[in-house]
């Protein structure tokens, strides 16, 4: 099932138009590339020169949009003193760059909710699968009009329903967590960010050769940037089962390496690098109105910069692959997901139940059997895994051990990606 290609999906279903979008070879951007570096990069650029900071914040402010929904209290603008939920959205529109062709639909193929907690001195970056199938609430579009609620749709349709505000409403509806701030990134932002840091060193347990994404990397360590970094983040057919769930695990390998690179002294003390990071964000991102404020960004940067890598966790929302009307979707494992969202709501640090399917420990034998992924191990929707984490600890210094259906890793874990073995 996991190996079935999107272009083999029948087109009779209302979901089928997304099958057609896949046939056009839609590249996948990765909002998480900037998830934990946006605020740090923007505010650090201010230390390079006042005019540089003004240029960055002015560019960002011009494109800002409101995400506040009807009946919702707007988040605070200015200094941040408590926990923050920051939504990062990866658009597949191409941002108007003709290099990526005629994009057609504007989908949120990457959706990550980043919870920053000064209480537990931790960050949890929660990736929501693009094909997660379920209801989405009514929402206010960027133009102020209303989008009606829908009973069942792929999660990546939220952006096309009305912009960042509708994605935020969908995230809140799924997780019960209010989104305070949001940002959307385009393809070029991935390229610019990886170039700004001088590339990211990734490790491959087995080679990846994926003509669809254009990625061809040997086993071992490689430093990737620019278009090659984008190809690494969007590759799916180069991974063991070709699934989008496994792609998230592969992205977590990259994100962890990126965070380690960003937090290195060579990066954080280099004014040119910091300014390039900031301008990459400014030129390729759209922020919510409340986030596009210098004091807000500075406060978030302060909250982020001293959090150690082992307290930064990348996790995937648990779901089970299936088919509906011959369309590949995933169904939420709500019981296990509640353990995760309850921990986030309680400002607890978390520890993933196991590595993502495409990831292995850097010292792992590449011929060993891959760790089970959501596709293989997640229980059916509503079923508990019985793994540690059934009760959320009240001790903020003690990470909550999540069920094995919730895959991921910390930024301190040095992992390798596993390519196709056959």
Coordinates of C-alpha atoms in Angstrom, one line a residue, residues 18-365:
X18 CA -4.7 16.1 -5.3
X19 CA -3.6 13.0 -7.2
X20 CA -3.5 15.2 -10.3
X21 CA -1.4 17.8 -8.4
X22 CA 1.1 15.1 -7.5
X23 CA 1.4 14.0 -11.2
X24 CA 2.7 17.5 -11.9
X25 CA 5.6 16.7 -9.6
X26 CA 4.8 19.2 -6.9
X27 CA 8.0 19.9 -4.9
X28 CA 7.6 19.9 -1.1
X29 CA 8.8 22.8 0.8
X30 CA 9.7 22.5 4.5
X31 CA 8.5 25.2 6.8
X32 CA 10.4 23.5 9.6
X33 CA 13.6 24.5 8.0
X34 CA 13.0 27.9 9.6
X35 CA 10.8 26.9 12.5
X36 CA 13.5 27.3 15.2
X37 CA 15.7 29.8 13.5
X38 CA 13.4 32.5 12.2
X39 CA 13.2 34.6 15.3
X40 CA 16.8 34.1 16.2
X41 CA 17.9 35.0 12.7
X42 CA 15.8 38.0 12.5
X43 CA 16.7 39.5 15.8
X44 CA 20.4 38.6 15.4
X45 CA 20.5 40.6 12.2
X46 CA 19.6 43.6 14.3
X47 CA 22.9 43.3 16.1
X48 CA 24.7 43.6 12.7
X49 CA 23.4 47.0 12.0
X50 CA 20.2 49.0 12.8
X51 CA 19.4 49.6 9.2
X52 CA 19.7 45.8 8.5
X53 CA 17.1 45.0 11.2
X54 CA 14.9 47.8 9.9
X55 CA 15.1 46.4 6.4
X56 CA 14.1 42.9 7.5
X57 CA 11.3 43.9 9.8
X58 CA 9.9 46.3 7.3
X59 CA 9.8 43.7 4.6
X60 CA 8.1 41.2 6.9
X61 CA 5.5 43.8 8.1
X62 CA 4.4 44.7 4.6
X63 CA 3.2 41.1 3.9
X64 CA 1.7 40.3 7.3
X65 CA -1.8 38.9 7.6
X66 CA -4.2 38.3 10.5
X67 CA -4.9 34.8 11.6
X68 CA -7.4 35.7 14.4
X69 CA -10.6 33.8 14.0
X70 CA -14.2 34.8 15.0
X71 CA -14.7 34.7 18.7
X72 CA -10.9 34.3 19.4
X73 CA -8.9 36.7 21.5
X74 CA -6.0 38.1 19.5
X75 CA -2.6 37.0 20.8
X76 CA -0.4 39.5 22.6
X77 CA 1.8 41.8 20.5
X78 CA 5.1 42.6 22.1
X79 CA 7.1 41.0 24.9
X80 CA 6.5 37.3 25.4
X81 CA 6.6 36.1 29.0
X82 CA 4.8 32.7 28.8
X83 CA 4.5 29.7 26.4
X84 CA 4.1 30.3 22.7
X85 CA 2.5 28.3 19.9
X86 CA 4.0 29.2 16.6
X87 CA 2.6 27.7 13.4
X88 CA 5.0 27.1 10.4
X89 CA 3.3 26.4 7.1
X90 CA 5.1 25.2 3.9
X91 CA 3.2 26.3 0.8
X92 CA 3.6 24.3 -2.5
X93 CA 2.6 27.4 -4.6
X94 CA 6.2 28.1 -5.6
X95 CA 5.9 31.7 -4.6
X96 CA 5.5 32.9 -8.2
X97 CA 8.9 31.5 -9.2
X98 CA 8.6 30.1 -12.7
X99 CA 11.4 27.6 -12.0
X100 CA 8.8 25.5 -10.2
X101 CA 6.3 25.6 -13.1
X102 CA 2.6 26.2 -12.9
X103 CA 1.8 25.2 -9.3
X104 CA -2.0 25.2 -9.6
X105 CA -3.3 24.7 -6.1
X106 CA -1.8 26.3 -3.0
X107 CA -1.6 23.6 -0.4
X108 CA 0.0 23.4 3.0
X109 CA 2.0 20.3 2.4
X110 CA 4.1 21.0 5.5
X111 CA 2.4 22.0 8.7
X112 CA 4.4 22.2 12.0
X113 CA 3.2 23.6 15.3
X114 CA 6.1 24.8 17.4
X115 CA 5.5 25.0 21.1
X116 CA 8.1 27.1 23.0
X117 CA 7.9 26.7 26.7
X118 CA 9.9 28.8 29.1
X119 CA 8.3 26.7 31.9
X120 CA 10.0 23.4 30.9
X121 CA 12.8 25.2 28.9
X122 CA 11.9 23.1 25.9
X123 CA 10.6 23.2 22.3
X124 CA 8.2 20.7 20.7
X125 CA 7.9 20.8 16.9
X126 CA 4.8 18.8 15.9
X127 CA 4.5 17.8 12.2
X128 CA 1.0 17.2 11.0
X129 CA 0.9 14.8 8.0
X130 CA -0.4 16.4 4.8
X131 CA -2.8 13.5 4.0
X132 CA -4.4 13.4 7.5
X133 CA -8.1 13.1 6.7
X134 CA -10.9 14.6 8.8
X135 CA -13.1 17.6 9.4
X136 CA -12.0 21.2 9.3
X137 CA -13.8 24.0 11.1
X138 CA -15.2 27.2 9.5
X139 CA -12.6 29.9 9.2
X140 CA -12.0 33.5 8.3
X141 CA -10.1 34.0 5.0
X142 CA -7.4 36.6 4.6
X143 CA -9.9 38.8 2.7
X144 CA -12.3 38.7 5.7
X145 CA -14.8 36.4 4.1
X146 CA -15.9 33.1 5.7
X147 CA -15.0 29.6 4.6
X148 CA -17.7 27.0 5.6
X149 CA -16.8 24.0 7.7
X150 CA -16.0 20.8 5.8
X151 CA -16.8 17.3 7.1
X152 CA -13.8 15.4 5.7
X153 CA -10.8 16.7 3.7
X154 CA -7.0 16.2 3.6
X155 CA -5.2 18.4 6.0
X156 CA -3.2 20.1 3.3
X157 CA -6.3 21.7 1.9
X158 CA -6.5 24.2 4.8
X159 CA -4.3 26.8 3.1
X160 CA -6.3 26.8 -0.1
X161 CA -9.5 27.3 1.9
X162 CA -8.4 30.7 3.0
X163 CA -4.7 31.2 3.9
X164 CA -2.8 31.1 7.2
X165 CA -5.9 31.8 9.3
X166 CA -7.6 28.7 8.0
X167 CA -4.6 26.5 8.6
X168 CA -4.4 27.9 12.2
X169 CA -8.1 27.0 12.7
X170 CA -7.5 23.5 11.3
X171 CA -4.6 23.0 13.7
X172 CA -6.6 24.2 16.7
X173 CA -9.5 22.0 15.7
X174 CA -7.2 18.9 15.5
X175 CA -5.1 19.5 18.5
X176 CA -7.2 21.7 20.8
X177 CA -4.2 24.1 21.0
X178 CA -4.6 27.8 20.1
X179 CA -2.2 29.1 17.5
X180 CA -0.7 32.4 18.7
X181 CA 1.5 33.3 15.7
X182 CA 2.0 31.9 12.2
X183 CA 4.4 32.0 9.3
X184 CA 4.3 30.7 5.8
X185 CA 7.4 29.8 3.8
X186 CA 7.9 29.3 0.0
X187 CA 10.3 27.0 -1.9
X188 CA 12.9 29.6 -2.3
X189 CA 13.2 30.1 1.5
X190 CA 14.4 26.5 1.8
X191 CA 17.1 27.2 -0.7
X192 CA 18.1 30.5 0.7
X193 CA 18.2 29.3 4.3
X194 CA 20.5 26.3 3.6
X195 CA 22.7 28.6 1.5
X196 CA 22.9 31.2 4.3
X197 CA 24.3 28.7 6.8
X198 CA 26.8 27.3 4.3
X199 CA 25.1 24.0 3.9
X200 CA 24.0 21.3 6.3
X201 CA 25.8 18.0 6.9
X202 CA 23.5 15.0 6.7
X203 CA 24.3 11.3 7.1
X204 CA 22.9 8.5 5.0
X205 CA 22.9 4.9 6.1
X206 CA 22.2 3.9 2.6
X207 CA 22.3 5.9 -0.6
X208 CA 19.3 7.9 -1.9
X209 CA 18.7 7.9 -5.7
X210 CA 15.4 9.6 -6.5
X211 CA 15.0 10.9 -10.0
X212 CA 11.6 12.4 -9.1
X213 CA 13.1 14.9 -6.7
X214 CA 16.5 15.0 -8.4
X215 CA 18.4 13.8 -5.4
X216 CA 21.3 11.4 -5.8
X217 CA 23.5 11.1 -2.6
X218 CA 25.9 8.3 -1.6
X219 CA 25.9 6.5 1.8
X220 CA 27.9 8.4 4.3
X221 CA 28.1 12.1 5.2
X222 CA 27.3 14.9 2.7
X223 CA 27.0 18.6 3.0
X224 CA 24.0 19.8 1.1
X225 CA 22.6 23.2 0.4
X226 CA 20.5 25.1 -2.1
X227 CA 18.5 23.1 -4.6
X228 CA 20.0 19.9 -3.3
X229 CA 18.8 20.6 0.3
X230 CA 15.3 21.2 -1.1
X231 CA 15.5 17.9 -3.0
X232 CA 16.6 16.1 0.2
X233 CA 13.6 17.5 2.1
X234 CA 11.1 16.7 -0.6
X235 CA 12.3 13.2 -1.5
X236 CA 9.8 10.4 -0.9
X237 CA 10.5 7.9 -3.6
X238 CA 14.1 7.7 -2.4
X239 CA 13.0 6.4 1.0
X240 CA 12.3 2.8 2.0
X241 CA 8.5 2.7 1.5
X242 CA 8.0 5.9 -0.5
X243 CA 5.5 7.2 2.0
X244 CA 4.9 10.8 3.1
X245 CA 5.0 9.7 6.8
X246 CA 8.5 8.4 6.2
X247 CA 9.4 11.6 4.5
X248 CA 8.7 13.5 7.8
X249 CA 11.2 11.2 9.5
X250 CA 13.8 12.1 6.8
X251 CA 13.1 15.8 7.3
X252 CA 13.6 15.4 11.0
X253 CA 17.1 14.1 10.3
X254 CA 17.8 17.3 8.4
X255 CA 16.2 19.6 10.9
X256 CA 18.2 18.2 13.8
X257 CA 21.4 18.7 11.9
X258 CA 20.3 22.2 10.9
X259 CA 19.6 23.1 14.5
X260 CA 23.0 21.8 15.6
X261 CA 24.6 23.9 12.8
X262 CA 22.6 27.0 13.8
X263 CA 23.5 26.7 17.4
X264 CA 27.2 26.3 16.7
X265 CA 29.5 29.2 17.7
X266 CA 30.6 29.6 14.1
X267 CA 27.1 30.4 13.0
X268 CA 25.8 32.5 15.9
X269 CA 28.9 34.8 15.9
X270 CA 29.1 35.4 12.2
X271 CA 27.3 38.7 11.3
X272 CA 27.1 37.9 7.6
X273 CA 25.5 34.5 8.2
X274 CA 23.0 36.0 10.7
X275 CA 22.0 38.7 8.2
X276 CA 21.7 36.2 5.4
X277 CA 19.4 34.0 7.7
X278 CA 17.3 37.0 8.5
X279 CA 16.9 38.2 4.9
X280 CA 16.2 34.7 3.7
X281 CA 13.2 34.7 6.1
X282 CA 12.1 38.2 5.2
X283 CA 12.2 37.6 1.5
X284 CA 10.4 34.2 1.5
X285 CA 8.0 34.3 4.4
X286 CA 4.6 35.7 5.2
X287 CA 3.9 36.3 9.0
X288 CA 0.8 36.8 11.0
X289 CA 0.2 40.4 12.0
X290 CA 1.1 39.8 15.7
X291 CA 4.3 38.0 14.8
X292 CA 5.5 40.7 12.4
X293 CA 6.5 43.0 15.3
X294 CA 10.1 43.5 16.4
X295 CA 9.4 43.2 20.1
X296 CA 7.5 39.9 19.6
X297 CA 10.3 38.5 17.4
X298 CA 12.9 39.6 19.9
X299 CA 11.1 38.0 22.8
X300 CA 10.7 34.7 20.9
X301 CA 14.3 34.8 19.9
X302 CA 15.3 35.2 23.6
X303 CA 13.1 32.3 24.6
X304 CA 14.6 30.1 21.9
X305 CA 18.3 30.9 21.9
X306 CA 19.3 29.3 25.2
X307 CA 17.2 26.1 24.9
X308 CA 19.6 23.2 24.6
X309 CA 19.4 20.8 21.6
X310 CA 18.4 17.9 23.8
X311 CA 15.3 19.8 24.9
X312 CA 14.2 20.5 21.2
X313 CA 11.9 17.6 20.1
X314 CA 10.6 16.9 16.6
X315 CA 7.6 14.7 16.7
X316 CA 5.0 13.5 14.1
X317 CA 1.2 13.5 14.8
X318 CA 0.2 9.8 15.0
X319 CA -1.9 8.5 12.2
X320 CA -2.6 5.3 10.3
X321 CA -2.4 5.0 6.5
X322 CA -5.5 3.8 4.6
X323 CA -7.5 4.4 1.4
X324 CA -10.8 6.2 1.0
X325 CA -12.3 6.1 -2.4
X326 CA -9.0 4.8 -3.7
X327 CA -7.2 7.8 -2.4
X328 CA -4.2 7.4 0.0
X329 CA -5.0 9.2 3.3
X330 CA -4.1 8.7 7.0
X331 CA -6.5 8.6 9.9
X332 CA -5.7 10.2 13.2
X333 CA -4.8 8.0 16.2
X334 CA -6.6 10.3 18.6
X335 CA -5.9 8.3 21.8
X336 CA -2.2 8.6 21.4
X337 CA -2.3 12.1 20.0
X338 CA -4.1 13.2 23.1
X339 CA -1.1 12.1 25.2
X340 CA 1.1 14.4 23.1
X341 CA -1.3 17.4 23.0
X342 CA -2.0 17.1 26.7
X343 CA 1.7 17.3 27.4
X344 CA 2.1 20.3 25.2
X345 CA -0.9 22.0 26.9
X346 CA 0.8 21.3 30.2
X347 CA 4.1 22.8 29.0
X348 CA 5.9 19.5 29.3
X349 CA 8.9 18.5 27.3
X350 CA 8.4 15.3 25.4
X351 CA 10.4 12.4 24.1
X352 CA 9.4 10.6 20.9
X353 CA 8.4 7.0 21.2
X354 CA 10.9 5.9 18.5
X355 CA 12.8 7.3 15.6
X356 CA 11.0 8.2 12.4
X357 CA 10.9 5.4 9.8
X358 CA 13.6 6.9 7.6
X359 CA 15.9 7.6 10.5
X360 CA 18.5 5.4 12.2
X361 CA 21.0 6.1 14.9
X362 CA 24.2 7.3 13.3
X363 CA 26.1 4.2 14.5
X364 CA 23.3 1.7 13.4
X365 CA 24.2 -1.0 10.9

